[in-house]
CSV table of N, CA and C in Angstrom, one decimal:
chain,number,residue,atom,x,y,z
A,1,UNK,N,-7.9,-9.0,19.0
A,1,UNK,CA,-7.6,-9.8,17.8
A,1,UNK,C,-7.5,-11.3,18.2
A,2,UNK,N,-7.8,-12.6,17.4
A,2,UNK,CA,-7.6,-13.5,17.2
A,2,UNK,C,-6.7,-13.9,17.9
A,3,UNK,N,-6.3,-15.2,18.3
A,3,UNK,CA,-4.6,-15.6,18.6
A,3,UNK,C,-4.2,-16.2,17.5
A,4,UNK,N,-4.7,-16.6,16.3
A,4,UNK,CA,-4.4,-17.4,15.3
A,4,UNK,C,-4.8,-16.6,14.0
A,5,UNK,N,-3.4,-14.8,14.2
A,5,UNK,CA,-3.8,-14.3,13.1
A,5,UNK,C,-2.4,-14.6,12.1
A,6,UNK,N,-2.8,-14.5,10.9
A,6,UNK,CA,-2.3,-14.7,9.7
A,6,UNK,C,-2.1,-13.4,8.7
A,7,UNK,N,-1.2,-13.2,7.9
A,7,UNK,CA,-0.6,-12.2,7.1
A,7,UNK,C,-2.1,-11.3,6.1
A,8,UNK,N,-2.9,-12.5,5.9
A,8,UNK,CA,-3.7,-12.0,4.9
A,8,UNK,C,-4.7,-11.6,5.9
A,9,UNK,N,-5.1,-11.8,6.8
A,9,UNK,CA,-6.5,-11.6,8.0
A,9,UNK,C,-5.8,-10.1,9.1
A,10,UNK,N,-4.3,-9.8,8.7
A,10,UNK,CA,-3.8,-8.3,9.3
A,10,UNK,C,-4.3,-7.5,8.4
A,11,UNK,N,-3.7,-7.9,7.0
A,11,UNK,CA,-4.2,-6.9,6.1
A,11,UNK,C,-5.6,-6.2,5.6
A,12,UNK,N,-6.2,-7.5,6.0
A,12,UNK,CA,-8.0,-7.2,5.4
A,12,UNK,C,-8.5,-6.3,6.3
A,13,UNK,N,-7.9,-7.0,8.3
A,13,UNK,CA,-8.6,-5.7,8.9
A,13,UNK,C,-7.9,-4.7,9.0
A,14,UNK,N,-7.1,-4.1,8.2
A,14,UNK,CA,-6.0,-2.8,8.2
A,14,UNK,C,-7.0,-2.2,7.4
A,15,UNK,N,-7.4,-2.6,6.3
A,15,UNK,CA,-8.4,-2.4,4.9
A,15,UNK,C,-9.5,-1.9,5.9
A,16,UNK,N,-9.6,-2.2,6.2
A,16,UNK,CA,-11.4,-1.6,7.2
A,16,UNK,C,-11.4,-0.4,7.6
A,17,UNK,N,-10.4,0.1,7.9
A,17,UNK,CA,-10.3,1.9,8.3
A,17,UNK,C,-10.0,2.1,6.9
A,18,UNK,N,-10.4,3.7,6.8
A,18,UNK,CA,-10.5,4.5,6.0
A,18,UNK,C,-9.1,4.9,5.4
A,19,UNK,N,-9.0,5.2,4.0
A,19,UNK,CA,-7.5,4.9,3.8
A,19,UNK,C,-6.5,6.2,3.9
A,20,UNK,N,-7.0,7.2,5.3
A,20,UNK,CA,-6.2,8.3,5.2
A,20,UNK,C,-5.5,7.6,7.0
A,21,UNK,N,-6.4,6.5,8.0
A,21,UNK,CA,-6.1,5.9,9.1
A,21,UNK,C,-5.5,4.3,8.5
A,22,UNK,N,-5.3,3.7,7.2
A,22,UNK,CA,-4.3,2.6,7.5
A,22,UNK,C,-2.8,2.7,7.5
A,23,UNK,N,-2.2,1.5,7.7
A,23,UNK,CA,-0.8,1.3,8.1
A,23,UNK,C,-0.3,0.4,7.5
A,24,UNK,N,-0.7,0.0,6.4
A,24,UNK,CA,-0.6,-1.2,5.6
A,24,UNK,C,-0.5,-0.7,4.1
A,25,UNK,N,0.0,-1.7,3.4
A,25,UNK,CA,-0.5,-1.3,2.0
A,25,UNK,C,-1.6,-2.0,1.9
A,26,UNK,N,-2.4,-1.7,0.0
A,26,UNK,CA,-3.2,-2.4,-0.1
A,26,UNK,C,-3.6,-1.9,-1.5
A,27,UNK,N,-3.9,-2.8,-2.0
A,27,UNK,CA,-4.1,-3.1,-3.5
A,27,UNK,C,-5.6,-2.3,-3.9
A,28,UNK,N,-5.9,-1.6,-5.1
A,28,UNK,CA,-7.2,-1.3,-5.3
A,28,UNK,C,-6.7,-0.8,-6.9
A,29,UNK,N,-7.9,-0.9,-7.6
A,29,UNK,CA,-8.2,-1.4,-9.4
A,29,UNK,C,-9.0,-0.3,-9.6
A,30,UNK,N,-8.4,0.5,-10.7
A,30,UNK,CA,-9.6,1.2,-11.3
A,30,UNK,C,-9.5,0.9,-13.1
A,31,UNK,N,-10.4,1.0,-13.4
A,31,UNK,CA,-10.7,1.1,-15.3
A,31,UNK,C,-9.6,0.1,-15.4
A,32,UNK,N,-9.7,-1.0,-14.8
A,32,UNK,CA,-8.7,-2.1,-15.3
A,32,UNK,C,-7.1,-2.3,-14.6
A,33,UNK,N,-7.1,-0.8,-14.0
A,33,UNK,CA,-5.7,-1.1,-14.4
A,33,UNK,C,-5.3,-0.9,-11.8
A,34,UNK,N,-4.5,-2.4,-11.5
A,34,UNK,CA,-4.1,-2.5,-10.6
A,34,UNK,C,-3.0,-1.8,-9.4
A,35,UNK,N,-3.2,-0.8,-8.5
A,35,UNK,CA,-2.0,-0.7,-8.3
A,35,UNK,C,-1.8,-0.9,-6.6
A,36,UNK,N,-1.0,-0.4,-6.0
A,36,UNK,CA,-0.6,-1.0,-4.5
A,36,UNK,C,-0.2,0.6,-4.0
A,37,UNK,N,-1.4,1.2,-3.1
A,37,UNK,CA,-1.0,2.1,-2.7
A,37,UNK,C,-0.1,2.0,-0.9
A,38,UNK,N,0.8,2.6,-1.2
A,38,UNK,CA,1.3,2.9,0.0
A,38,UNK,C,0.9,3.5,0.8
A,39,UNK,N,1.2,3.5,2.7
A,39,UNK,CA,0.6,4.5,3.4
A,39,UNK,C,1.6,5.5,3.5
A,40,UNK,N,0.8,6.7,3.4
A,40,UNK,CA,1.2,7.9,3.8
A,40,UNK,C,2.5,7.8,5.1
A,41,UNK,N,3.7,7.9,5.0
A,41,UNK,CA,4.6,8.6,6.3
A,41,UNK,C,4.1,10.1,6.8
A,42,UNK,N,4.9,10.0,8.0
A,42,UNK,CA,4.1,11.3,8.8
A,42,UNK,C,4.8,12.4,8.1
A,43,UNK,N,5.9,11.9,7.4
A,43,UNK,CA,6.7,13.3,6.8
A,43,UNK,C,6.5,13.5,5.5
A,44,UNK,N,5.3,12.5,4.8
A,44,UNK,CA,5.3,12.6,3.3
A,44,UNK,C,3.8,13.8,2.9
A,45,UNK,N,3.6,14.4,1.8
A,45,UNK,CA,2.7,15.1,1.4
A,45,UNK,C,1.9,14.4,0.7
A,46,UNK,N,2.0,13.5,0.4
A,46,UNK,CA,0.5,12.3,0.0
A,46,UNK,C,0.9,10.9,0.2
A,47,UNK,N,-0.2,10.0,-0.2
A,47,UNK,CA,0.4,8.5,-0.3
A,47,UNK,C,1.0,8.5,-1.6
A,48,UNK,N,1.6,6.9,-2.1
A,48,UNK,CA,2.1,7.0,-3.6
A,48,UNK,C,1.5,5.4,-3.8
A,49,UNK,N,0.6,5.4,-5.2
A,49,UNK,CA,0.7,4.3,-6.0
A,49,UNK,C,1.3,3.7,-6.7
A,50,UNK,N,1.8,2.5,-6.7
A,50,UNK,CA,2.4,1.6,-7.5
A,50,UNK,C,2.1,0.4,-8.7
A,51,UNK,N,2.7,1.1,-9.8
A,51,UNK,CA,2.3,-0.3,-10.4
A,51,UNK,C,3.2,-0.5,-11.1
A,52,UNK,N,3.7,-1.4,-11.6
A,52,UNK,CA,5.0,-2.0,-12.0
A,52,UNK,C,6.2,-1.4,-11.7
A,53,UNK,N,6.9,-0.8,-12.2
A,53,UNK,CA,8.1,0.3,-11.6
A,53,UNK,C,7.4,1.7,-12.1
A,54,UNK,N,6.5,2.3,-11.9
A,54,UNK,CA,6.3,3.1,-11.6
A,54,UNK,C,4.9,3.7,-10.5
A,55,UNK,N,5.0,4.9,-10.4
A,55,UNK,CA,4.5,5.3,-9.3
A,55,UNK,C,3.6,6.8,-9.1
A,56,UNK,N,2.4,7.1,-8.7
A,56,UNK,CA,1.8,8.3,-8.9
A,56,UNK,C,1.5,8.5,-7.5
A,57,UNK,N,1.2,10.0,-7.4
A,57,UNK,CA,0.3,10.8,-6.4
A,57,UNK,C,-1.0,9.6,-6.1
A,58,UNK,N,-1.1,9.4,-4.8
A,58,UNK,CA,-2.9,9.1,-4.5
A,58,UNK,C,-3.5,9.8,-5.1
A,59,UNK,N,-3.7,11.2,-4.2
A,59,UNK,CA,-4.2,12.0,-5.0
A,59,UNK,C,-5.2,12.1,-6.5
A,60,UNK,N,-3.6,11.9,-7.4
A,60,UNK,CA,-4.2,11.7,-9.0
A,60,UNK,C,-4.7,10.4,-8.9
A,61,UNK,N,-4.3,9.8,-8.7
A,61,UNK,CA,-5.0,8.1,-8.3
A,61,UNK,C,-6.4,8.3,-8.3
A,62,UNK,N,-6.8,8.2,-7.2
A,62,UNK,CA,-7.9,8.9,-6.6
A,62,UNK,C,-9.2,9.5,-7.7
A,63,UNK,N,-8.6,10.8,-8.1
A,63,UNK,CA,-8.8,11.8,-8.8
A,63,UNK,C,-9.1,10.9,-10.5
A,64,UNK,N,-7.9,10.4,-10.8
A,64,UNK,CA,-8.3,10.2,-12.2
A,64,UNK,C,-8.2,8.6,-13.0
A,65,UNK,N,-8.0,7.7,-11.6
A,65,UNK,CA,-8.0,6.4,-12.0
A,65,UNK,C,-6.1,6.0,-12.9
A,66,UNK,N,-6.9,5.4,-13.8
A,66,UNK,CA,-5.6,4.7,-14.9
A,66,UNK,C,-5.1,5.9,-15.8
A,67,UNK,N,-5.9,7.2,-15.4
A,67,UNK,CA,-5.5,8.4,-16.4
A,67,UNK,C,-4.5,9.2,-15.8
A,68,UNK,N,-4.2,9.2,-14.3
A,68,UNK,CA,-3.5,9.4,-14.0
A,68,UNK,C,-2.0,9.4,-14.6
A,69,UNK,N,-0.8,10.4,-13.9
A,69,UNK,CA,0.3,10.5,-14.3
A,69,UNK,C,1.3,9.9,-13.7
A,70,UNK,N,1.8,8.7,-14.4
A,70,UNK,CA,2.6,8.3,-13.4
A,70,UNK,C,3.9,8.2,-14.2
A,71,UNK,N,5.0,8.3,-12.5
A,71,UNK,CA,6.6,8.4,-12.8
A,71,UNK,C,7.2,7.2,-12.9
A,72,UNK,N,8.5,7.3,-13.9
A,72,UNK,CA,9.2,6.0,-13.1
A,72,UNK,C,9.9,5.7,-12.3
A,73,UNK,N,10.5,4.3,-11.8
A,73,UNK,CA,10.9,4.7,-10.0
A,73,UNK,C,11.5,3.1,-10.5
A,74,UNK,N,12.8,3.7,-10.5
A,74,UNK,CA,13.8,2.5,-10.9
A,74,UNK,C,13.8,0.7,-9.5
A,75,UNK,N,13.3,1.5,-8.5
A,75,UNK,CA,14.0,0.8,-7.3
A,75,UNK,C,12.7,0.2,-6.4
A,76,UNK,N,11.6,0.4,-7.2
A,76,UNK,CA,10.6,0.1,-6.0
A,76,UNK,C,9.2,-0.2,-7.1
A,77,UNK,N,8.1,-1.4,-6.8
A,77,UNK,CA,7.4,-1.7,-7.8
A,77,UNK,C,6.0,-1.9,-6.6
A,78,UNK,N,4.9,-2.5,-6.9
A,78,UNK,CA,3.8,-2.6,-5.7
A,78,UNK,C,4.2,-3.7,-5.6
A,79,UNK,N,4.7,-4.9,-6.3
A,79,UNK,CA,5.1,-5.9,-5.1
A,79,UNK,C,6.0,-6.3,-4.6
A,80,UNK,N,6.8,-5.3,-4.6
A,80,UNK,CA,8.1,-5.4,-3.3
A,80,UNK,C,7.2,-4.3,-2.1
A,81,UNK,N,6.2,-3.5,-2.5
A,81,UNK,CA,6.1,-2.9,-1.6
A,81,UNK,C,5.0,-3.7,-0.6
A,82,UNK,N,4.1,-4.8,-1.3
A,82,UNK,CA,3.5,-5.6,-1.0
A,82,UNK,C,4.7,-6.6,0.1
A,83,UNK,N,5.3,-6.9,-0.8
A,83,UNK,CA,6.1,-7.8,-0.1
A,83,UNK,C,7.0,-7.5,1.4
A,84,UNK,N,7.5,-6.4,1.3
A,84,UNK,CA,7.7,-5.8,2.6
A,84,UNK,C,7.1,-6.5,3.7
A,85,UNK,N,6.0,-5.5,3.4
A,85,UNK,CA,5.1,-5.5,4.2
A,85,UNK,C,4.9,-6.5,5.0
A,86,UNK,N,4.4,-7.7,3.9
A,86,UNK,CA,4.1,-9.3,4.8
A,86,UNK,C,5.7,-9.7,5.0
A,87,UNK,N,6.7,-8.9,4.7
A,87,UNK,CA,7.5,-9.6,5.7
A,87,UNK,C,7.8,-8.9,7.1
A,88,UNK,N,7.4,-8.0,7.4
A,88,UNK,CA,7.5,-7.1,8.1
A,88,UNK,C,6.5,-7.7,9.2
A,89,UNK,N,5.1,-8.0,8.8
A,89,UNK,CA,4.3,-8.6,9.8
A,89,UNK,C,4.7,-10.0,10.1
A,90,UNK,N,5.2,-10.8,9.2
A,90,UNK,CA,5.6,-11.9,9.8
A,90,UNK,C,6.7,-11.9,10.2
A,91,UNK,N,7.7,-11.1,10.6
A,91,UNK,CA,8.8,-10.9,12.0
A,91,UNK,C,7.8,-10.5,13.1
A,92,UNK,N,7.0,-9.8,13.4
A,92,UNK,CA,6.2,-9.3,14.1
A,92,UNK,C,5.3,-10.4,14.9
A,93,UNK,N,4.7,-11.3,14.2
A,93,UNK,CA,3.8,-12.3,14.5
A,93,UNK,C,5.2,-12.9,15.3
A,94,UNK,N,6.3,-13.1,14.5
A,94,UNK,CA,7.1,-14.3,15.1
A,94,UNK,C,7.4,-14.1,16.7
A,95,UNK,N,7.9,-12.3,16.8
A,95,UNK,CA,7.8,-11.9,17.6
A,95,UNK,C,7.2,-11.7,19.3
A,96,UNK,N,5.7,-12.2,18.7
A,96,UNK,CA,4.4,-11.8,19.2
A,96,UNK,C,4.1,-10.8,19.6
A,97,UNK,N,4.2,-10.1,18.5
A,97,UNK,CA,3.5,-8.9,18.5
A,97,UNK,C,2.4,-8.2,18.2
A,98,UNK,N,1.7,-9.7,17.8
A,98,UNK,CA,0.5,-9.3,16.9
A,98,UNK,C,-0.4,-10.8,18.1
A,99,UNK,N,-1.5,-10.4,18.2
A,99,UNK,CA,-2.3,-11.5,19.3
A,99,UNK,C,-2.6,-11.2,20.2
């Protein structure tokens, strides 16, 4: 990697593997409608999508787009889960952990 990497140039190449091998979140749109899926934990039985406070199966994601069924989830939205994230790598970068 780069020595002069940046928050949005981790994410894009995280995006390049296949989304059962990233470690990132990452945003993807179907029939209009946006959400922020999370990566799968080693202890979880699928990934989960996010869009505003609520949240679905990848899976159904996947499967049925915006027709999908989704729950609500008082405590967590796609952009805190977005947001994490880039704060997470930028401790990391600060770190040098990334370069």
């Amino acid at each position: 990697m780069p020595a002069n990497l940046d928050i949005d140039q981790i994410l894009r190449e995280d995006r390049a593997n296949p989304p059962s091998e990233r470690t990132l979140p990452w945003e993807e749109t179907r029939d209009g409608v946006m959400v922020v899926v999370e990566p799968k934990p080693h202890w979880a039985e699928d990934r989960r999508a996010f869009r505003l406070r609520e949240y679905c199966r990848y899976a159904d994601w996947a499967a049925y787009g915006s027709r999908a069924r989704f729950y609500g989830h008082i405590d967590t939205c796609g952009d805190d889960v977005m947001m994490k994230a880039r704060v997470m790598i930028a401790r990391e970068i600060a770190d040098g952990l990334w370069g």
